[in-house]
Amino acid sequence: FEFIEGAAISSFSVLPSSLALDDDRVYYYSSVLENADRKSFLIMNDNAHSEPVFSKDKNNIFTMGSIIFEADLDTFEVIESIYAKDKNYVYKFSNIISMADPRSFQLLDYSFAKDSMNLYFLEAQEHLIGLYDSSFHAFSKEYYKKSDGIFYTFNSRRLSASDSQFVLYENGLVVISGFVFYKDRKIIDLKGSSFKPLSNYHFQFKNDIYYKDTKYINVDGNSFEQIDFPFSRDKDHLFYECKPIKGSDPKSFRELFD
């Protein structure tokens, strides 16, 4: 807790998003929100269930205790949660999403967005990731497809052609047209064989065990079992992630602390 110097106890009221009011001033956390006009100050809500992050008065738009100096007061509106727009720009908090057209901008699943021309991924430092086309589909935050192929989001690398089959597993691995991928790295060609997904980014292919894109050393796939990540074992070895622990006994191993 922090002492708010000068706040009027009799008229003090708490608002969402760490804001508060008394008869004379607006506060953000324990500090006075500079340049905020108390009489006209309003929370801007998107009518969703998320915590509102934008506010305004007769002169300015605010977010996270700061003025958005580029914002147009008359046309500014909240899109959803941390996103807003005016006649000139689209915003994530106070940051302008470069190249985004406010007239056609739309939020999509998995933090993707589009406008009439472009495709954006809003969790990346550089939001623009390419041209939008109507065949776009997001499988997850990491993978999407367009008419010209399946792509890895974080570097826009094309992983396969447009007609590829795609399977996303709960352990974070994907199979695209018979190849197992971890992120954008191709690990193995299944060549018609099946593989067994395990937990914590593990999978088994034939007698080999993989962790992410790394194959276990000297592992016996038939006796392999996962204990408590990052430990696992087979009949002869105890492993930490994918490396055998020298001198350990896999049969008697147990963890002393969680």
Coordinates of C-alpha atoms in Angstrom, one line a residue:
F1 CA 0.0 0.0 0.0
E2 CA 1.1 3.6 -0.7
F3 CA 0.0 6.8 0.9
I4 CA -1.8 9.2 -1.6
E5 CA -0.8 12.6 -0.4
G6 CA -3.6 15.2 -0.7
A7 CA -6.4 12.8 -1.6
A8 CA -9.8 13.7 -0.1
I9 CA -11.0 10.7 1.9
S10 CA -14.6 11.8 1.9
S11 CA -15.0 11.9 -1.9
F12 CA -12.3 9.3 -2.9
S13 CA -13.6 6.5 -5.1
V14 CA -11.7 3.7 -6.9
L15 CA -12.2 3.0 -10.6
P16 CA -11.0 0.1 -12.8
S17 CA -7.5 -0.1 -14.2
S18 CA -5.7 1.4 -11.1
L19 CA -7.5 4.7 -11.5
A20 CA -9.3 6.7 -8.8
L21 CA -11.0 10.0 -8.2
D22 CA -11.8 12.5 -5.5
D23 CA -13.6 15.8 -5.9
D24 CA -10.7 17.6 -7.5
R25 CA -8.2 15.1 -9.1
V26 CA -7.7 11.9 -11.0
Y27 CA -5.2 9.4 -9.7
Y28 CA -3.3 6.6 -11.4
Y29 CA -2.0 4.2 -8.7
S30 CA -0.8 6.7 -6.0
S31 CA 0.1 9.6 -8.3
V32 CA -2.0 12.4 -9.7
L33 CA -2.8 11.8 -13.4
E34 CA -1.2 14.9 -14.9
N35 CA -3.4 17.0 -17.2
A36 CA -6.5 15.0 -16.5
D37 CA -9.7 17.1 -16.1
R38 CA -11.6 15.7 -13.2
K39 CA -15.1 17.0 -14.2
S40 CA -15.0 15.5 -17.7
F41 CA -13.0 12.3 -16.9
L42 CA -14.5 9.0 -18.2
I43 CA -13.5 5.4 -18.4
M44 CA -13.8 4.1 -22.0
N45 CA -15.1 0.6 -22.0
D46 CA -15.5 -1.8 -24.9
N47 CA -18.5 -3.4 -23.2
A48 CA -16.6 -6.7 -22.9
H49 CA -15.6 -8.4 -19.8
S50 CA -11.9 -7.3 -20.0
E51 CA -10.5 -4.7 -17.8
P52 CA -10.7 -1.2 -19.5
V53 CA -7.4 0.4 -20.3
F54 CA -8.5 3.6 -22.1
S55 CA -9.9 6.8 -20.5
K56 CA -10.6 10.3 -21.7
D57 CA -11.5 13.8 -20.6
K58 CA -12.5 16.9 -22.6
N59 CA -8.9 17.3 -23.8
N60 CA -7.0 14.0 -24.0
I61 CA -7.1 10.2 -24.4
F62 CA -5.2 8.3 -21.7
T63 CA -3.9 4.8 -21.3
M64 CA -1.8 3.3 -18.5
G65 CA -1.4 6.7 -16.8
S66 CA -0.2 8.5 -20.0
I67 CA -1.6 10.7 -22.7
I68 CA -1.9 9.3 -26.2
F69 CA -0.7 12.5 -27.9
E70 CA -1.5 11.3 -31.5
A71 CA -5.1 10.3 -30.7
D72 CA -8.0 12.2 -32.3
L73 CA -10.4 13.0 -29.4
D74 CA -13.5 13.2 -31.5
T75 CA -13.1 9.9 -33.4
F76 CA -11.2 7.7 -30.8
E77 CA -13.0 4.5 -29.9
V78 CA -12.1 1.2 -28.2
I79 CA -12.1 -1.8 -30.5
E80 CA -11.5 -4.4 -27.8
S81 CA -9.5 -4.7 -24.6
I82 CA -6.1 -3.1 -25.3
Y83 CA -6.9 -2.1 -28.9
A84 CA -8.4 1.2 -30.1
K85 CA -8.6 3.4 -33.2
D86 CA -9.4 6.8 -34.5
K87 CA -9.7 8.3 -37.9
N88 CA -6.0 8.1 -38.4
Y89 CA -4.5 5.2 -36.5
V90 CA -5.0 1.9 -34.8
Y91 CA -3.5 1.6 -31.3
K92 CA -2.2 -1.1 -29.0
F93 CA -2.2 0.7 -25.7
S94 CA -0.5 3.9 -26.8
N95 CA 1.5 2.3 -29.6
I96 CA 0.5 2.9 -33.2
I97 CA 0.2 -0.3 -35.2
S98 CA 2.2 0.7 -38.3
M99 CA 0.5 0.5 -41.7
A100 CA -2.9 -0.5 -40.1
D101 CA -6.0 1.1 -41.8
P102 CA -8.5 2.1 -39.1
R103 CA -11.4 1.9 -41.5
S104 CA -11.0 -1.8 -42.3
F105 CA -9.0 -3.1 -39.3
Q106 CA -10.4 -6.3 -37.7
L107 CA -9.1 -8.5 -34.9
L108 CA -8.8 -12.2 -35.6
D109 CA -8.2 -15.3 -33.5
Y110 CA -4.8 -16.0 -31.8
S111 CA -3.7 -12.3 -31.8
F112 CA -3.8 -12.0 -35.6
A113 CA -5.5 -9.0 -37.2
K114 CA -6.2 -7.8 -40.8
D115 CA -7.2 -4.8 -42.8
S116 CA -8.2 -4.5 -46.4
M117 CA -4.6 -5.1 -47.5
N118 CA -2.4 -6.5 -44.8
L119 CA -2.1 -9.3 -42.1
Y120 CA -0.8 -8.5 -38.6
F121 CA 0.4 -10.5 -35.7
L122 CA -0.1 -8.3 -32.6
E123 CA 2.2 -10.0 -30.2
A124 CA 5.3 -9.4 -32.3
Q125 CA 7.5 -6.3 -32.2
E126 CA 6.9 -5.7 -35.9
H127 CA 3.2 -6.3 -36.3
L128 CA 3.0 -6.4 -40.1
I129 CA 3.7 -10.0 -41.4
G130 CA 2.5 -9.8 -45.0
L131 CA -0.4 -9.3 -47.3
Y132 CA -3.8 -10.6 -46.3
D133 CA -5.8 -13.0 -48.5
S134 CA -9.2 -14.6 -48.0
S135 CA -7.8 -18.1 -47.5
F136 CA -6.0 -17.1 -44.3
H137 CA -6.5 -19.4 -41.3
A138 CA -4.7 -19.4 -38.0
F139 CA -4.0 -22.9 -36.5
S140 CA -2.5 -21.3 -33.4
K141 CA -0.3 -18.3 -32.5
E142 CA 2.7 -20.1 -34.1
Y143 CA 1.2 -21.3 -37.4
Y144 CA -1.1 -20.0 -40.1
K145 CA -1.9 -20.7 -43.7
K146 CA -2.6 -18.5 -46.8
S147 CA -3.2 -19.4 -50.4
D148 CA 0.6 -19.9 -51.0
G149 CA 1.4 -22.1 -48.0
I150 CA 1.7 -22.8 -44.3
F151 CA 3.8 -20.3 -42.4
Y152 CA 5.6 -20.1 -39.0
T153 CA 4.4 -16.8 -37.5
F154 CA 7.5 -15.5 -35.7
N155 CA 9.7 -15.3 -38.8
S156 CA 7.0 -15.7 -41.6
R157 CA 9.0 -18.7 -42.9
R158 CA 7.0 -20.8 -45.3
L159 CA 7.1 -24.4 -44.2
S160 CA 5.1 -26.1 -46.9
A161 CA 2.9 -25.7 -50.0
S162 CA -0.6 -24.5 -49.8
D163 CA -2.3 -28.0 -50.1
S164 CA -0.4 -29.4 -47.2
Q165 CA -2.0 -31.4 -44.4
F166 CA -1.5 -29.9 -40.9
V167 CA -1.9 -31.6 -37.5
L168 CA -1.2 -29.7 -34.3
Y169 CA -0.6 -31.8 -31.2
E170 CA -1.1 -30.8 -27.6
N171 CA 2.6 -31.2 -26.8
G172 CA 3.5 -28.3 -29.1
L173 CA 4.7 -30.4 -32.1
V174 CA 3.1 -30.3 -35.5
V175 CA 3.0 -32.6 -38.5
I176 CA 2.9 -31.0 -41.9
S177 CA 2.6 -33.3 -45.0
G178 CA 4.4 -36.1 -43.3
F179 CA 7.2 -34.1 -41.6
V180 CA 7.4 -33.5 -37.9
F181 CA 8.2 -29.8 -37.0
Y182 CA 9.2 -28.1 -33.8
K183 CA 8.6 -24.4 -34.3
D184 CA 10.0 -23.8 -37.8
R185 CA 12.5 -26.6 -37.7
K186 CA 11.9 -29.8 -39.6
I187 CA 12.9 -32.8 -37.4
I188 CA 12.1 -36.0 -39.2
D189 CA 10.4 -37.3 -42.4
L190 CA 7.8 -39.9 -41.2
K191 CA 7.9 -41.6 -44.7
G192 CA 4.5 -43.1 -44.1
S193 CA 5.3 -44.3 -40.6
S194 CA 3.4 -43.2 -37.5
F195 CA 4.9 -41.5 -34.5
K196 CA 3.7 -41.3 -30.9
P197 CA 3.3 -37.9 -29.3
L198 CA 4.3 -37.8 -25.6
S199 CA 4.0 -35.0 -23.1
N200 CA 6.3 -31.9 -22.7
Y201 CA 7.5 -31.6 -26.3
H202 CA 8.5 -35.3 -26.5
F203 CA 7.6 -37.9 -29.1
Q204 CA 8.6 -41.4 -30.1
F205 CA 9.5 -42.4 -33.7
K206 CA 10.3 -46.1 -34.1
N207 CA 12.7 -46.8 -31.3
D208 CA 14.0 -43.2 -31.0
I209 CA 12.8 -40.6 -28.5
Y210 CA 12.9 -36.9 -29.2
Y211 CA 12.7 -33.8 -27.0
K212 CA 11.7 -30.8 -29.2
D213 CA 14.2 -31.1 -32.1
T214 CA 16.8 -33.2 -30.2
K215 CA 17.1 -36.9 -30.2
Y216 CA 17.9 -38.7 -26.9
I217 CA 21.3 -40.3 -26.6
N218 CA 21.5 -44.1 -26.1
V219 CA 17.9 -44.5 -25.3
D220 CA 15.8 -47.7 -25.5
G221 CA 12.5 -46.7 -26.9
N222 CA 10.7 -49.9 -25.7
S223 CA 11.4 -49.2 -22.0
F224 CA 11.4 -45.4 -22.1
E225 CA 9.1 -43.7 -19.7
Q226 CA 8.6 -40.1 -18.6
I227 CA 8.9 -39.6 -14.8
D228 CA 8.5 -36.0 -13.8
F229 CA 9.7 -33.4 -16.4
P230 CA 12.5 -32.9 -17.0
F231 CA 13.4 -36.4 -15.8
S232 CA 12.8 -39.6 -17.7
R233 CA 14.3 -43.1 -17.9
D234 CA 14.7 -46.4 -19.8
K235 CA 15.9 -49.7 -18.4
D236 CA 19.5 -48.6 -18.4
H237 CA 19.6 -44.8 -18.1
L238 CA 18.2 -41.9 -16.2
F239 CA 17.9 -38.8 -18.4
Y240 CA 17.7 -35.1 -17.7
E241 CA 15.8 -33.6 -20.7
C242 CA 17.4 -35.8 -23.3
K243 CA 20.9 -36.4 -21.9
P244 CA 21.8 -39.5 -19.7
I245 CA 22.9 -38.6 -16.1
K246 CA 26.2 -40.4 -15.6
G247 CA 26.4 -42.8 -12.7
S248 CA 22.7 -42.7 -11.9
D249 CA 20.4 -45.6 -11.2
P250 CA 17.1 -45.3 -13.1
K251 CA 15.4 -48.0 -11.0
S252 CA 15.9 -46.3 -7.6
F253 CA 15.6 -42.7 -8.7
R254 CA 13.1 -40.5 -7.0
E255 CA 12.7 -36.8 -6.5
L256 CA 13.2 -35.4 -3.0
F257 CA 11.6 -32.0 -3.6
D258 CA 8.8 -30.8 -5.9

